[in-house]
Amino acid sequence: MMRSFLRTLLLGGALVATGAGGQAAAPSGFFPVLVQAPGDDTPQLLGAAAGGRWRTVAGTLPNLKGKEKYLRRSLGGPAVAVVGGRPASFGEPCADASAVPVNPARTSGQFQLFTAAALNARPRPVTALPVGNETYRQIVRTELLRRGLKNPNVQVVGLTRSDLDGDGTQEVIIEATSYAGREGIFPRPSASRATTASCCCGTWYAGRC
């Protein structure tokens, strides 16, 4: 659940294309997108933007022949040009998910997003903020209390700042977790569901920061 949530969050933050007057301009070509989670050896196909609409993995695969050009993007570093290989299914139990090798390959401790080189996927600056800011932790904790989670132990695992809608005001995406045991950003496999509360929270914080 957490991986899926964070991948969607990253995709939404990266594929913001803005035209005149701050209006979103949907890309009109075919632009596949890959994502690589921390520690994974190979990127995974997320889908594609095509003709102003989003295509699923199944709808994207027939158009990938290998040798597609991507830009590897992660927070805090420049975009790096890579070339994609032919997609291959991960097999059971994830037969509907496809790995796409890239060259040069790199395993990282950060989420990495791969967008088509021809796509202007980051027209505005995106900044990773230090996660130790108590203000953002309290925002999430207040929301979890409102939802009925008693005494949540909130840990902020990511803060991303950008002007998402192009109106001149920067927003902050908060990624946070609340559970008793953890290994990195994930719950421990041995954690009991009866005693561990898991929660992933993405919050738009409207305001200049």
CSV table of N, CA, C and O in Angstrom, one decimal, residues 11 25-26 37 41 66 70 75 81 95 98 103 123 125 139-140 146-147 149-150 167 189 192 198:
chain,number,residue,atom,x,y,z
A,11,LEU,N,4.5,10.6,-9.0
A,11,LEU,CA,4.0,10.9,-10.4
A,11,LEU,C,3.3,12.2,-10.5
A,11,LEU,O,3.5,13.0,-11.4
A,25,ALA,N,-1.4,22.0,-19.1
A,25,ALA,CA,-1.3,21.6,-20.5
A,25,ALA,C,-1.0,20.2,-20.6
A,25,ALA,O,0.1,19.7,-20.3
A,26,ALA,N,-2.0,19.4,-21.0
A,26,ALA,CA,-1.8,17.9,-21.1
A,26,ALA,C,-0.8,17.6,-22.3
A,26,ALA,O,-1.0,18.2,-23.4
A,37,ALA,N,11.7,1.9,-6.8
A,37,ALA,CA,11.7,2.1,-5.3
A,37,ALA,C,13.0,2.0,-4.7
A,37,ALA,O,13.9,1.3,-5.3
A,41,ASP,N,16.5,-3.2,-7.9
A,41,ASP,CA,17.5,-3.3,-8.9
A,41,ASP,C,17.0,-2.8,-10.3
A,41,ASP,O,17.8,-2.3,-11.1
A,66,GLY,N,11.7,-1.2,-26.6
A,66,GLY,CA,13.1,-1.1,-26.2
A,66,GLY,C,13.8,0.1,-26.8
A,66,GLY,O,13.3,0.6,-27.8
A,70,TYR,N,14.8,8.0,-21.7
A,70,TYR,CA,14.2,8.5,-20.4
A,70,TYR,C,15.2,9.4,-19.8
A,70,TYR,O,16.4,9.4,-20.0
A,75,LEU,N,14.9,13.5,-6.2
A,75,LEU,CA,15.0,14.8,-5.5
A,75,LEU,C,16.4,15.0,-5.1
A,75,LEU,O,17.1,14.1,-4.7
A,81,ALA,N,20.2,11.1,-18.3
A,81,ALA,CA,19.7,10.4,-19.5
A,81,ALA,C,20.0,8.9,-19.4
A,81,ALA,O,21.2,8.5,-19.1
A,95,ALA,N,2.2,-10.9,-12.0
A,95,ALA,CA,2.3,-11.1,-13.5
A,95,ALA,C,1.9,-9.8,-14.3
A,95,ALA,O,2.3,-9.6,-15.4
A,98,SER,N,5.5,-5.1,-14.8
A,98,SER,CA,6.6,-5.3,-15.8
A,98,SER,C,7.8,-4.5,-15.4
A,98,SER,O,7.8,-3.3,-15.1
A,103,ASN,N,19.8,1.6,-18.9
A,103,ASN,CA,21.3,1.7,-19.0
A,103,ASN,C,21.7,3.1,-19.2
A,103,ASN,O,21.2,3.8,-20.1
A,123,PRO,N,8.6,21.5,-15.0
A,123,PRO,CA,8.8,22.9,-15.4
A,123,PRO,C,9.1,23.8,-14.3
A,123,PRO,O,9.5,24.9,-14.6
A,125,PRO,N,10.7,24.4,-10.1
A,125,PRO,CA,11.7,23.7,-9.2
A,125,PRO,C,10.9,22.9,-8.2
A,125,PRO,O,9.9,23.2,-7.7
A,139,ILE,N,0.9,18.5,11.9
A,139,ILE,CA,-0.2,18.6,10.9
A,139,ILE,C,-0.7,17.2,10.7
A,139,ILE,O,-1.9,17.0,10.7
A,140,VAL,N,0.2,16.2,10.5
A,140,VAL,CA,-0.3,14.8,10.3
A,140,VAL,C,-0.9,14.3,11.5
A,140,VAL,O,-1.9,13.6,11.5
A,146,ARG,N,-8.0,13.3,14.4
A,146,ARG,CA,-9.3,13.6,13.9
A,146,ARG,C,-10.0,12.4,13.3
A,146,ARG,O,-11.2,12.2,13.4
A,147,ARG,N,-9.2,11.5,12.8
A,147,ARG,CA,-9.7,10.3,12.1
A,147,ARG,C,-9.9,9.2,13.2
A,147,ARG,O,-10.3,8.1,12.8
A,149,LEU,N,-7.5,7.8,15.3
A,149,LEU,CA,-6.3,7.0,15.7
A,149,LEU,C,-5.8,7.5,17.1
A,149,LEU,O,-5.4,8.7,17.1
A,150,LYS,N,-5.8,6.7,18.1
A,150,LYS,CA,-5.4,7.2,19.4
A,150,LYS,C,-3.8,7.2,19.5
A,150,LYS,O,-3.1,6.3,19.2
A,167,ASP,N,0.4,28.8,-9.4
A,167,ASP,CA,-0.3,30.1,-9.0
A,167,ASP,C,0.6,31.0,-8.3
A,167,ASP,O,0.2,32.1,-7.8
A,189,PRO,N,8.1,-6.9,8.7
A,189,PRO,CA,7.3,-8.0,8.3
A,189,PRO,C,6.7,-8.8,9.4
A,189,PRO,O,5.6,-9.4,9.3
A,192,SER,N,2.7,-7.5,14.2
A,192,SER,CA,1.4,-8.0,14.3
A,192,SER,C,0.3,-7.0,13.9
A,192,SER,O,0.4,-5.8,14.3
A,198,SER,N,-1.0,1.1,10.7
A,198,SER,CA,-0.2,1.6,9.6
A,198,SER,C,-1.0,2.7,8.9
A,198,SER,O,-2.2,2.5,8.7
